[in-house]
Every structure is written in structure tokens, then in C-alpha cells.
């Protein structure tokens, strides 16, 4: 419903549901909350994290003016991550960036970054935005097959944080899993790849690409998609919209499953290493033992 400030705010029921889900996420150990002010969410979020502020990172995407930054600091004490969306590096972008940079120097913001969908822009930002700490960009099992061949290595070389948005491919995979019964419609019916122009990915192609997720028997597609993103060492964190309790629980189980599998795989590798050490050069079949000698050399 419209508020007097011109913002769209949630109904009382919708706000209660959002507050309940955020509280549940914090109880599960989620330690980063991405807050938009478009629905009047700064104040409710500030109340929810007040007692746990030292355990929660606050990420904001909002108008970058000294007045709004100061308002955010009054509510949250400080801002951990602040960003804005841009498609070009022009004079206005540089002016906005300078405001963020000075706010960081003043101790009001801990990390500054931008959100963008275009790899060309990502590369330009790395080169031209002084002091950039992170980039907020689309990454999922579909975008992983896009280009990013220059951007990812360069971002890692510069030690810039990478935050994955749209890890569920904008929800375009929801309808592909009959086990998921959600009342909320996905953000977009179709996912798009952004290069020089938007390129829609046909639903049939998305369905085919989901096979690469190697979904486990008790996983939904959304859980497998989240696990895929979690498994990438260059991704600092992933942010996805969770509009229902089922979404939150599935996302939590996805990361828990990934952590469990990582422990199992590490244990298996360590056991194999110990076994190989016990056997010495005899751990390989006779016709492959030359590999041991080559490797040692």
C-alpha cells in the first residue's frame, strides 16, 4: 500500500512474515542481511538486529547521499556493505563513488561496491573505481557458463570480494521441480544472460542445464542450485530472495548439505592419502607405478 513518504510498505501480515523469517534466519546462523529501503525495511531490520548487531553484517543498496548514509548509520550504528547499481562509469557514477569512498574513510561504511549485470562493466569497475571492495553480480549454474573468463580471474587477482546474486536463476527453476509447492511466483519466468544486450535463455535450455547440478535424491532443484554456488571458492557469499518459510529452510539445508559433503570428501581424501603413504610406491597397480616416480620427480 502507498505510504505518505511515497514508498511502498508491506501490510501488517506481510511485515510480520518478513520479521519472522529474518529472526529465524538469524537463529540459524545467517550473518548477513541485505536490506532495501524501497518497502520501508530499514527501521524493522534495525529493530530485529539490535541485540545481535555485532554478529550481523548489514548490506544496503540505496541512494548514495551523505544524508541517507548518515540515516543508515543512526539506525544500524554503521553500515558493513553499501552499494549502488550502475551500467556505466560516467561523471555521475564517479561522483557517487566519491561519496561512498569518503564515507568509508570517515568510518561510516566498512566496505563499498557496486551491483552490475554486464561483464564489460565489471572489468571497468575493477580498473576505474578506486578502493572497490566488492562486486554484486549474477552468478548461478547458468551464468557460470557465460563468459566471466576475464572478470573472475582479475577480481581474484585484485582480492575484490564477489557476492553472487540470483543464485536460483531468478527463480526460473522453481516450476521445473514438481516437489516445490510455492505460492510466491518467481522473480522472472525466464532467466537472461547479460552481455552487450539481454539474451533470454529458453525454458527448455534451463531444464537441460539443471542436469549439471547432479541433484541428490532428497534435494529440490533450488537446494542443488544453492549448493552449486556455495561450492565455488571465489564466491564470498550468496544473496537470494526468500519469500516463504520453505525457501529459507531449503536454502539452509543446501548450505548444511554442502558443509557435510565437504567434511566427508576431506575425510575420504585424507584416508586415501594415509593409505597411500602406508603402501609407499605399491599403492598403484604395477603398470601405473611410473606415475609415482614422475610425480615425486
PDB file of C-alpha atoms in Angstrom:
ATOM      1  CA  UNK A   1       0.000   0.000   0.000  1.00  0.00           C
ATOM      2  CA  UNK A   2       1.296   3.521  -0.596  1.00  0.00           C
ATOM      3  CA  UNK A   3       2.798   5.292   2.383  1.00  0.00           C
ATOM      4  CA  UNK A   4       2.897   9.023   2.911  1.00  0.00           C
ATOM      5  CA  UNK A   5       6.592   9.119   2.004  1.00  0.00           C
ATOM      6  CA  UNK A   6       5.882   7.695  -1.438  1.00  0.00           C
ATOM      7  CA  UNK A   7       7.324   4.290  -0.502  1.00  0.00           C
ATOM      8  CA  UNK A   8       5.508   1.005  -0.850  1.00  0.00           C
ATOM      9  CA  UNK A   9       5.278  -0.693   2.532  1.00  0.00           C
ATOM     10  CA  UNK A  10       4.148  -4.153   3.479  1.00  0.00           C
ATOM     11  CA  UNK A  11       0.818  -4.956   5.021  1.00  0.00           C
ATOM     12  CA  UNK A  12       0.870  -5.796   8.716  1.00  0.00           C
ATOM     13  CA  UNK A  13       0.636  -9.504   7.866  1.00  0.00           C
ATOM     14  CA  UNK A  14       3.426  -9.278   5.295  1.00  0.00           C
ATOM     15  CA  UNK A  15       5.701  -7.396   7.688  1.00  0.00           C
ATOM     16  CA  UNK A  16       5.097  -9.966  10.419  1.00  0.00           C
ATOM     17  CA  UNK A  17       6.023 -12.771   7.999  1.00  0.00           C
ATOM     18  CA  UNK A  18       9.197 -10.994   6.914  1.00  0.00           C
ATOM     19  CA  UNK A  19      10.214 -10.272  10.506  1.00  0.00           C
ATOM     20  CA  UNK A  20       9.595 -13.909  11.446  1.00  0.00           C
ATOM     21  CA  UNK A  21      11.726 -15.193   8.577  1.00  0.00           C
ATOM     22  CA  UNK A  22      14.595 -12.817   9.329  1.00  0.00           C
ATOM     23  CA  UNK A  23      14.525 -13.800  13.004  1.00  0.00           C
ATOM     24  CA  UNK A  24      14.566 -17.476  12.015  1.00  0.00           C
ATOM     25  CA  UNK A  25      17.475 -16.894   9.611  1.00  0.00           C
ATOM     26  CA  UNK A  26      19.488 -15.170  12.344  1.00  0.00           C
ATOM     27  CA  UNK A  27      18.766 -18.068  14.710  1.00  0.00           C
ATOM     28  CA  UNK A  28      20.066 -20.490  12.071  1.00  0.00           C
ATOM     29  CA  UNK A  29      23.345 -18.576  11.923  1.00  0.00           C
ATOM     30  CA  UNK A  30      22.825 -16.356   8.877  1.00  0.00           C
ATOM     31  CA  UNK A  31      25.143 -13.411   9.469  1.00  0.00           C
ATOM     32  CA  UNK A  32      24.488 -11.101   6.514  1.00  0.00           C
ATOM     33  CA  UNK A  33      21.248  -9.213   5.972  1.00  0.00           C
ATOM     34  CA  UNK A  34      20.696  -7.373   2.688  1.00  0.00           C
ATOM     35  CA  UNK A  35      18.179  -4.597   3.333  1.00  0.00           C
ATOM     36  CA  UNK A  36      16.333  -2.469   0.794  1.00  0.00           C
ATOM     37  CA  UNK A  37      14.558   0.705   1.836  1.00  0.00           C
ATOM     38  CA  UNK A  38      12.048   0.547  -1.027  1.00  0.00           C
ATOM     39  CA  UNK A  39       9.488  -1.094   1.273  1.00  0.00           C
ATOM     40  CA  UNK A  40      10.401   0.804   4.405  1.00  0.00           C
ATOM     41  CA  UNK A  41      12.583  -2.027   5.726  1.00  0.00           C
ATOM     42  CA  UNK A  42      15.468  -0.159   7.326  1.00  0.00           C
ATOM     43  CA  UNK A  43      13.623   0.535  10.574  1.00  0.00           C
ATOM     44  CA  UNK A  44      12.175  -3.003  11.029  1.00  0.00           C
ATOM     45  CA  UNK A  45      15.570  -4.548  10.226  1.00  0.00           C
ATOM     46  CA  UNK A  46      17.329  -2.253  12.687  1.00  0.00           C
ATOM     47  CA  UNK A  47      14.955  -3.373  15.428  1.00  0.00           C
ATOM     48  CA  UNK A  48      15.468  -7.061  14.607  1.00  0.00           C
ATOM     49  CA  UNK A  49      19.282  -6.944  14.640  1.00  0.00           C
ATOM     50  CA  UNK A  50      19.692  -4.503  17.541  1.00  0.00           C
ATOM     51  CA  UNK A  51      20.525  -7.193  20.109  1.00  0.00           C
ATOM     52  CA  UNK A  52      22.756  -9.093  17.642  1.00  0.00           C
ATOM     53  CA  UNK A  53      24.353  -6.179  15.784  1.00  0.00           C
ATOM     54  CA  UNK A  54      27.900  -7.362  16.484  1.00  0.00           C
ATOM     55  CA  UNK A  55      27.028 -10.740  14.919  1.00  0.00           C
ATOM     56  CA  UNK A  56      25.283  -9.484  11.773  1.00  0.00           C
ATOM     57  CA  UNK A  57      26.654  -7.762   8.685  1.00  0.00           C
ATOM     58  CA  UNK A  58      24.290  -5.152   7.254  1.00  0.00           C
ATOM     59  CA  UNK A  59      24.313  -4.765   3.466  1.00  0.00           C
ATOM     60  CA  UNK A  60      22.493  -1.823   1.902  1.00  0.00           C
ATOM     61  CA  UNK A  61      21.663  -0.918  -1.691  1.00  0.00           C
ATOM     62  CA  UNK A  62      20.320   2.592  -1.683  1.00  0.00           C
ATOM     63  CA  UNK A  63      20.667   6.195  -2.735  1.00  0.00           C
ATOM     64  CA  UNK A  64      24.241   7.277  -2.057  1.00  0.00           C
ATOM     65  CA  UNK A  65      23.884  10.696  -0.469  1.00  0.00           C
ATOM     66  CA  UNK A  66      25.506  11.914   2.751  1.00  0.00           C
ATOM     67  CA  UNK A  67      22.048  12.376   4.248  1.00  0.00           C
ATOM     68  CA  UNK A  68      20.940   8.764   3.562  1.00  0.00           C
ATOM     69  CA  UNK A  69      24.273   7.322   4.669  1.00  0.00           C
ATOM     70  CA  UNK A  70      24.010   9.223   7.950  1.00  0.00           C
ATOM     71  CA  UNK A  71      20.439   7.989   8.369  1.00  0.00           C
ATOM     72  CA  UNK A  72      21.604   4.395   7.893  1.00  0.00           C
ATOM     73  CA  UNK A  73      24.338   4.893  10.478  1.00  0.00           C
ATOM     74  CA  UNK A  74      21.854   6.282  13.003  1.00  0.00           C
ATOM     75  CA  UNK A  75      19.760   3.143  12.596  1.00  0.00           C
ATOM     76  CA  UNK A  76      22.480   0.490  12.389  1.00  0.00           C
ATOM     77  CA  UNK A  77      25.452   2.174  14.073  1.00  0.00           C
ATOM     78  CA  UNK A  78      27.465   1.719  10.886  1.00  0.00           C
ATOM     79  CA  UNK A  79      26.982   0.039   7.504  1.00  0.00           C
ATOM     80  CA  UNK A  80      29.046  -3.053   6.726  1.00  0.00           C
ATOM     81  CA  UNK A  81      28.448  -3.066   2.946  1.00  0.00           C
ATOM     82  CA  UNK A  82      26.993  -0.245   0.841  1.00  0.00           C
ATOM     83  CA  UNK A  83      26.487  -0.416  -2.920  1.00  0.00           C
ATOM     84  CA  UNK A  84      24.657   1.101  -5.842  1.00  0.00           C
ATOM     85  CA  UNK A  85      23.707  -0.239  -9.262  1.00  0.00           C
ATOM     86  CA  UNK A  86      25.292   1.169 -12.390  1.00  0.00           C
ATOM     87  CA  UNK A  87      25.660   0.251 -16.049  1.00  0.00           C
ATOM     88  CA  UNK A  88      28.243   2.893 -16.999  1.00  0.00           C
ATOM     89  CA  UNK A  89      31.194   4.673 -15.447  1.00  0.00           C
ATOM     90  CA  UNK A  90      30.300   8.288 -16.143  1.00  0.00           C
ATOM     91  CA  UNK A  91      30.737  11.550 -14.243  1.00  0.00           C
ATOM     92  CA  UNK A  92      27.658  10.893 -12.109  1.00  0.00           C
ATOM     93  CA  UNK A  93      28.910   7.413 -11.188  1.00  0.00           C
ATOM     94  CA  UNK A  94      32.311   8.799 -10.199  1.00  0.00           C
ATOM     95  CA  UNK A  95      30.667  11.482  -8.063  1.00  0.00           C
ATOM     96  CA  UNK A  96      28.528   8.860  -6.301  1.00  0.00           C
ATOM     97  CA  UNK A  97      31.572   6.666  -5.813  1.00  0.00           C
ATOM     98  CA  UNK A  98      33.477   9.534  -4.232  1.00  0.00           C
ATOM     99  CA  UNK A  99      30.657   9.993  -1.698  1.00  0.00           C
ATOM    100  CA  UNK A 100      30.904   6.321  -0.740  1.00  0.00           C
ATOM    101  CA  UNK A 101      34.680   6.458  -0.576  1.00  0.00           C
ATOM    102  CA  UNK A 102      34.651   9.466   1.763  1.00  0.00           C
ATOM    103  CA  UNK A 103      32.001   7.808   3.957  1.00  0.00           C
ATOM    104  CA  UNK A 104      34.240   4.769   4.251  1.00  0.00           C
ATOM    105  CA  UNK A 105      37.221   6.942   5.159  1.00  0.00           C
ATOM    106  CA  UNK A 106      35.066   8.527   7.876  1.00  0.00           C
ATOM    107  CA  UNK A 107      34.325   5.082   9.335  1.00  0.00           C
ATOM    108  CA  UNK A 108      30.620   5.118   8.462  1.00  0.00           C
ATOM    109  CA  UNK A 109      30.912   2.248   5.941  1.00  0.00           C
ATOM    110  CA  UNK A 110      33.226  -0.743   6.130  1.00  0.00           C
ATOM    111  CA  UNK A 111      33.089  -1.959   2.500  1.00  0.00           C
ATOM    112  CA  UNK A 112      31.920  -0.259  -0.705  1.00  0.00           C
ATOM    113  CA  UNK A 113      30.941  -1.808  -4.024  1.00  0.00           C
ATOM    114  CA  UNK A 114      28.624  -1.771  -6.988  1.00  0.00           C
ATOM    115  CA  UNK A 115      25.998  -4.056  -8.476  1.00  0.00           C
ATOM    116  CA  UNK A 116      26.034  -4.726 -12.200  1.00  0.00           C
ATOM    117  CA  UNK A 117      24.937  -7.401 -14.668  1.00  0.00           C
ATOM    118  CA  UNK A 118      27.388  -6.778 -17.515  1.00  0.00           C
ATOM    119  CA  UNK A 119      30.898  -8.229 -17.559  1.00  0.00           C
ATOM    120  CA  UNK A 120      32.287  -5.283 -19.502  1.00  0.00           C
ATOM    121  CA  UNK A 121      31.105  -3.022 -16.686  1.00  0.00           C
ATOM    122  CA  UNK A 122      32.599  -5.336 -14.073  1.00  0.00           C
ATOM    123  CA  UNK A 123      36.008  -5.087 -15.701  1.00  0.00           C
ATOM    124  CA  UNK A 124      35.745  -1.308 -15.987  1.00  0.00           C
ATOM    125  CA  UNK A 125      34.787  -1.012 -12.317  1.00  0.00           C
ATOM    126  CA  UNK A 126      37.828  -3.028 -11.248  1.00  0.00           C
ATOM    127  CA  UNK A 127      40.100  -0.685 -13.166  1.00  0.00           C
ATOM    128  CA  UNK A 128      38.485   2.701 -12.540  1.00  0.00           C
ATOM    129  CA  UNK A 129      36.748   2.674  -9.141  1.00  0.00           C
ATOM    130  CA  UNK A 130      39.434   3.385  -6.580  1.00  0.00           C
ATOM    131  CA  UNK A 131      39.139   1.341  -3.403  1.00  0.00           C
ATOM    132  CA  UNK A 132      36.389  -1.000  -4.598  1.00  0.00           C
ATOM    133  CA  UNK A 133      35.893  -3.770  -2.054  1.00  0.00           C
ATOM    134  CA  UNK A 134      33.298  -5.990  -3.732  1.00  0.00           C
ATOM    135  CA  UNK A 135      31.072  -6.568  -6.745  1.00  0.00           C
ATOM    136  CA  UNK A 136      27.499  -7.771  -6.609  1.00  0.00           C
ATOM    137  CA  UNK A 137      26.859  -9.770  -9.789  1.00  0.00           C
ATOM    138  CA  UNK A 138      24.628 -12.542 -11.182  1.00  0.00           C
ATOM    139  CA  UNK A 139      26.092 -15.987 -10.630  1.00  0.00           C
ATOM    140  CA  UNK A 140      24.381 -19.363 -10.763  1.00  0.00           C
ATOM    141  CA  UNK A 141      24.688 -22.650 -12.633  1.00  0.00           C
ATOM    142  CA  UNK A 142      23.528 -20.874 -15.806  1.00  0.00           C
ATOM    143  CA  UNK A 143      25.652 -17.727 -15.606  1.00  0.00           C
ATOM    144  CA  UNK A 144      28.637 -19.924 -14.759  1.00  0.00           C
ATOM    145  CA  UNK A 145      28.513 -20.998 -18.402  1.00  0.00           C
ATOM    146  CA  UNK A 146      28.565 -17.382 -19.551  1.00  0.00           C
ATOM    147  CA  UNK A 147      31.774 -15.509 -20.198  1.00  0.00           C
ATOM    148  CA  UNK A 148      33.278 -14.114 -16.958  1.00  0.00           C
ATOM    149  CA  UNK A 149      36.581 -15.500 -18.240  1.00  0.00           C
ATOM    150  CA  UNK A 150      38.327 -12.147 -17.768  1.00  0.00           C
ATOM    151  CA  UNK A 151      36.376 -10.755 -14.841  1.00  0.00           C
ATOM    152  CA  UNK A 152      36.700 -13.608 -12.323  1.00  0.00           C
ATOM    153  CA  UNK A 153      40.494 -14.023 -12.587  1.00  0.00           C
ATOM    154  CA  UNK A 154      41.012 -10.255 -12.456  1.00  0.00           C
ATOM    155  CA  UNK A 155      38.736  -9.816  -9.428  1.00  0.00           C
ATOM    156  CA  UNK A 156      40.535 -12.617  -7.600  1.00  0.00           C
ATOM    157  CA  UNK A 157      43.926 -11.145  -8.517  1.00  0.00           C
ATOM    158  CA  UNK A 158      42.856  -7.808  -7.045  1.00  0.00           C
ATOM    159  CA  UNK A 159      41.326  -9.556  -3.991  1.00  0.00           C
ATOM    160  CA  UNK A 160      37.931  -7.964  -4.598  1.00  0.00           C
ATOM    161  CA  UNK A 161      35.014  -9.694  -2.891  1.00  0.00           C
ATOM    162  CA  UNK A 162      32.443 -11.426  -5.099  1.00  0.00           C
ATOM    163  CA  UNK A 163      28.831 -11.562  -3.939  1.00  0.00           C
ATOM    164  CA  UNK A 164      26.526 -13.758  -6.010  1.00  0.00           C
ATOM    165  CA  UNK A 165      23.038 -12.500  -6.681  1.00  0.00           C
ATOM    166  CA  UNK A 166      20.318 -14.529  -8.395  1.00  0.00           C
ATOM    167  CA  UNK A 167      21.815 -17.878  -7.262  1.00  0.00           C
ATOM    168  CA  UNK A 168      18.455 -19.508  -8.057  1.00  0.00           C
ATOM    169  CA  UNK A 169      18.461 -18.066 -11.587  1.00  0.00           C
ATOM    170  CA  UNK A 170      15.792 -15.510 -10.615  1.00  0.00           C
ATOM    171  CA  UNK A 171      13.539 -18.359  -9.544  1.00  0.00           C
ATOM    172  CA  UNK A 172      13.200 -19.584 -13.132  1.00  0.00           C
ATOM    173  CA  UNK A 173      13.877 -23.172 -11.987  1.00  0.00           C
ATOM    174  CA  UNK A 174      11.077 -23.289  -9.421  1.00  0.00           C
ATOM    175  CA  UNK A 175       8.429 -24.603 -11.816  1.00  0.00           C
ATOM    176  CA  UNK A 176      10.786 -27.327 -13.029  1.00  0.00           C
ATOM    177  CA  UNK A 177      10.585 -29.154  -9.705  1.00  0.00           C
ATOM    178  CA  UNK A 178       7.155 -30.709  -9.003  1.00  0.00           C
ATOM    179  CA  UNK A 179       8.095 -31.223  -5.341  1.00  0.00           C
ATOM    180  CA  UNK A 180       8.204 -27.496  -4.704  1.00  0.00           C
ATOM    181  CA  UNK A 181       4.787 -26.127  -3.824  1.00  0.00           C
ATOM    182  CA  UNK A 182       5.173 -22.386  -3.529  1.00  0.00           C
ATOM    183  CA  UNK A 183       2.542 -19.704  -3.516  1.00  0.00           C
ATOM    184  CA  UNK A 184       5.009 -16.969  -4.472  1.00  0.00           C
ATOM    185  CA  UNK A 185       5.714 -16.515  -8.174  1.00  0.00           C
ATOM    186  CA  UNK A 186       9.384 -16.412  -9.251  1.00  0.00           C
ATOM    187  CA  UNK A 187      11.004 -13.044  -9.880  1.00  0.00           C
ATOM    188  CA  UNK A 188      11.160 -13.760 -13.609  1.00  0.00           C
ATOM    189  CA  UNK A 189       9.635 -16.565 -15.660  1.00  0.00           C
ATOM    190  CA  UNK A 190      12.801 -16.686 -17.783  1.00  0.00           C
ATOM    191  CA  UNK A 191      16.433 -16.077 -16.873  1.00  0.00           C
ATOM    192  CA  UNK A 192      18.580 -13.798 -19.037  1.00  0.00           C
ATOM    193  CA  UNK A 193      22.288 -13.586 -19.738  1.00  0.00           C
ATOM    194  CA  UNK A 194      23.601 -10.042 -19.825  1.00  0.00           C
ATOM    195  CA  UNK A 195      26.438  -9.213 -22.167  1.00  0.00           C
ATOM    196  CA  UNK A 196      26.079  -6.383 -24.673  1.00  0.00           C
ATOM    197  CA  UNK A 197      22.323  -6.979 -24.567  1.00  0.00           C
ATOM    198  CA  UNK A 198      19.894  -9.163 -22.641  1.00  0.00           C
ATOM    199  CA  UNK A 199      19.738 -12.688 -24.001  1.00  0.00           C
ATOM    200  CA  UNK A 200      16.838 -14.796 -22.710  1.00  0.00           C
ATOM    201  CA  UNK A 201      17.573 -18.447 -22.002  1.00  0.00           C
ATOM    202  CA  UNK A 202      14.762 -20.646 -23.218  1.00  0.00           C
ATOM    203  CA  UNK A 203      12.997 -22.755 -20.548  1.00  0.00           C
ATOM    204  CA  UNK A 204      13.957 -25.959 -22.372  1.00  0.00           C
ATOM    205  CA  UNK A 205      17.620 -24.944 -22.158  1.00  0.00           C
ATOM    206  CA  UNK A 206      17.290 -24.144 -18.455  1.00  0.00           C
ATOM    207  CA  UNK A 207      15.731 -27.568 -17.897  1.00  0.00           C
ATOM    208  CA  UNK A 208      18.637 -29.222 -19.700  1.00  0.00           C
ATOM    209  CA  UNK A 209      21.222 -27.242 -17.752  1.00  0.00           C
ATOM    210  CA  UNK A 210      19.721 -28.323 -14.429  1.00  0.00           C
ATOM    211  CA  UNK A 211      21.094 -31.801 -15.150  1.00  0.00           C
ATOM    212  CA  UNK A 212      24.586 -30.424 -14.475  1.00  0.00           C
ATOM    213  CA  UNK A 213      23.625 -29.838 -10.841  1.00  0.00           C
ATOM    214  CA  UNK A 214      23.834 -33.566 -10.019  1.00  0.00           C
ATOM    215  CA  UNK A 215      20.888 -33.194  -7.692  1.00  0.00           C
ATOM    216  CA  UNK A 216      20.853 -35.582  -4.757  1.00  0.00           C
ATOM    217  CA  UNK A 217      17.745 -37.741  -4.155  1.00  0.00           C
ATOM    218  CA  UNK A 218      16.411 -35.635  -1.284  1.00  0.00           C
ATOM    219  CA  UNK A 219      17.240 -32.243  -2.778  1.00  0.00           C
ATOM    220  CA  UNK A 220      14.968 -29.799  -4.508  1.00  0.00           C
ATOM    221  CA  UNK A 221      16.375 -28.071  -7.566  1.00  0.00           C
ATOM    222  CA  UNK A 222      16.676 -24.888  -5.528  1.00  0.00           C
ATOM    223  CA  UNK A 223      18.775 -26.667  -2.913  1.00  0.00           C
ATOM    224  CA  UNK A 224      21.057 -28.095  -5.604  1.00  0.00           C
ATOM    225  CA  UNK A 225      21.374 -24.680  -7.246  1.00  0.00           C
ATOM    226  CA  UNK A 226      22.373 -23.076  -3.957  1.00  0.00           C
ATOM    227  CA  UNK A 227      24.848 -25.873  -3.257  1.00  0.00           C
ATOM    228  CA  UNK A 228      26.427 -25.207  -6.653  1.00  0.00           C
ATOM    229  CA  UNK A 229      27.067 -21.562  -5.761  1.00  0.00           C
ATOM    230  CA  UNK A 230      28.293 -22.363  -2.240  1.00  0.00           C
ATOM    231  CA  UNK A 231      30.877 -24.751  -3.690  1.00  0.00           C
ATOM    232  CA  UNK A 232      32.683 -22.022  -5.632  1.00  0.00           C
ATOM    233  CA  UNK A 233      35.695 -20.852  -3.597  1.00  0.00           C
ATOM    234  CA  UNK A 234      35.781 -17.426  -5.256  1.00  0.00           C
ATOM    235  CA  UNK A 235      32.238 -16.552  -4.117  1.00  0.00           C
ATOM    236  CA  UNK A 236      32.350 -14.623  -0.835  1.00  0.00           C
ATOM    237  CA  UNK A 237      28.643 -15.124  -0.185  1.00  0.00           C
ATOM    238  CA  UNK A 238      25.339 -15.537  -1.997  1.00  0.00           C
ATOM    239  CA  UNK A 239      22.202 -13.459  -1.558  1.00  0.00           C
ATOM    240  CA  UNK A 240      18.837 -14.780  -2.606  1.00  0.00           C
ATOM    241  CA  UNK A 241      15.294 -13.643  -2.003  1.00  0.00           C
ATOM    242  CA  UNK A 242      13.433 -15.853   0.452  1.00  0.00           C
ATOM    243  CA  UNK A 243       9.749 -15.057   0.409  1.00  0.00           C
ATOM    244  CA  UNK A 244       8.412 -18.154   2.145  1.00  0.00           C
ATOM    245  CA  UNK A 245       9.433 -20.286   5.108  1.00  0.00           C
ATOM    246  CA  UNK A 246      10.031 -23.206   2.724  1.00  0.00           C
ATOM    247  CA  UNK A 247      12.598 -21.145   0.784  1.00  0.00           C
ATOM    248  CA  UNK A 248      14.504 -20.290   3.942  1.00  0.00           C
ATOM    249  CA  UNK A 249      14.598 -23.860   5.195  1.00  0.00           C
ATOM    250  CA  UNK A 250      15.644 -25.224   1.780  1.00  0.00           C
ATOM    251  CA  UNK A 251      18.460 -22.688   1.481  1.00  0.00           C
ATOM    252  CA  UNK A 252      19.685 -23.537   4.971  1.00  0.00           C
ATOM    253  CA  UNK A 253      19.629 -27.261   4.211  1.00  0.00           C
ATOM    254  CA  UNK A 254      21.545 -26.599   0.994  1.00  0.00           C
ATOM    255  CA  UNK A 255      24.469 -24.986   2.775  1.00  0.00           C
ATOM    256  CA  UNK A 256      24.329 -27.549   5.599  1.00  0.00           C
ATOM    257  CA  UNK A 257      24.446 -30.326   2.988  1.00  0.00           C
ATOM    258  CA  UNK A 258      27.393 -28.677   1.255  1.00  0.00           C
ATOM    259  CA  UNK A 259      29.301 -28.350   4.535  1.00  0.00           C
ATOM    260  CA  UNK A 260      28.599 -32.002   5.389  1.00  0.00           C
ATOM    261  CA  UNK A 261      29.711 -33.204   1.961  1.00  0.00           C
ATOM    262  CA  UNK A 262      32.851 -31.096   2.192  1.00  0.00           C
ATOM    263  CA  UNK A 263      33.727 -32.762   5.504  1.00  0.00           C
ATOM    264  CA  UNK A 264      33.025 -36.226   4.064  1.00  0.00           C
ATOM    265  CA  UNK A 265      35.115 -35.546   0.966  1.00  0.00           C
ATOM    266  CA  UNK A 266      38.002 -34.174   3.031  1.00  0.00           C
ATOM    267  CA  UNK A 267      37.904 -37.203   5.312  1.00  0.00           C
ATOM    268  CA  UNK A 268      37.895 -39.553   2.300  1.00  0.00           C
ATOM    269  CA  UNK A 269      40.862 -37.767   0.719  1.00  0.00           C
ATOM    270  CA  UNK A 270      42.808 -37.824   3.983  1.00  0.00           C
ATOM    271  CA  UNK A 271      42.113 -41.536   4.404  1.00  0.00           C
ATOM    272  CA  UNK A 272      43.280 -42.225   0.855  1.00  0.00           C
ATOM    273  CA  UNK A 273      46.429 -40.201   1.479  1.00  0.00           C
ATOM    274  CA  UNK A 274      47.228 -42.137   4.663  1.00  0.00           C
ATOM    275  CA  UNK A 275      46.608 -45.434   2.878  1.00  0.00           C
ATOM    276  CA  UNK A 276      48.889 -44.432   0.023  1.00  0.00           C
ATOM    277  CA  UNK A 277      51.627 -43.444   2.459  1.00  0.00           C
ATOM    278  CA  UNK A 278      51.402 -46.849   4.163  1.00  0.00           C
ATOM    279  CA  UNK A 279      51.763 -48.654   0.864  1.00  0.00           C
ATOM    280  CA  UNK A 280      54.562 -46.471  -0.449  1.00  0.00           C
ATOM    281  CA  UNK A 281      55.160 -46.938  -4.173  1.00  0.00           C
ATOM    282  CA  UNK A 282      52.946 -50.041  -4.162  1.00  0.00           C
ATOM    283  CA  UNK A 283      49.692 -48.056  -3.872  1.00  0.00           C
ATOM    284  CA  UNK A 284      49.398 -48.059  -7.674  1.00  0.00           C
ATOM    285  CA  UNK A 285      48.987 -51.105  -9.905  1.00  0.00           C
ATOM    286  CA  UNK A 286      52.348 -52.227 -11.372  1.00  0.00           C
ATOM    287  CA  UNK A 287      51.660 -50.770 -14.818  1.00  0.00           C
ATOM    288  CA  UNK A 288      50.937 -47.317 -13.301  1.00  0.00           C
ATOM    289  CA  UNK A 289      53.772 -47.088 -10.760  1.00  0.00           C
ATOM    290  CA  UNK A 290      55.811 -44.917 -13.107  1.00  0.00           C
ATOM    291  CA  UNK A 291      53.298 -42.148 -12.274  1.00  0.00           C
ATOM    292  CA  UNK A 292      54.514 -42.147  -8.663  1.00  0.00           C
ATOM    293  CA  UNK A 293      58.105 -41.710  -9.812  1.00  0.00           C
ATOM    294  CA  UNK A 294      57.173 -38.932 -12.263  1.00  0.00           C
ATOM    295  CA  UNK A 295      55.150 -37.104  -9.615  1.00  0.00           C
ATOM    296  CA  UNK A 296      57.900 -37.378  -6.998  1.00  0.00           C
ATOM    297  CA  UNK A 297      60.394 -36.042  -9.521  1.00  0.00           C
TER     298      UNK A 297
END
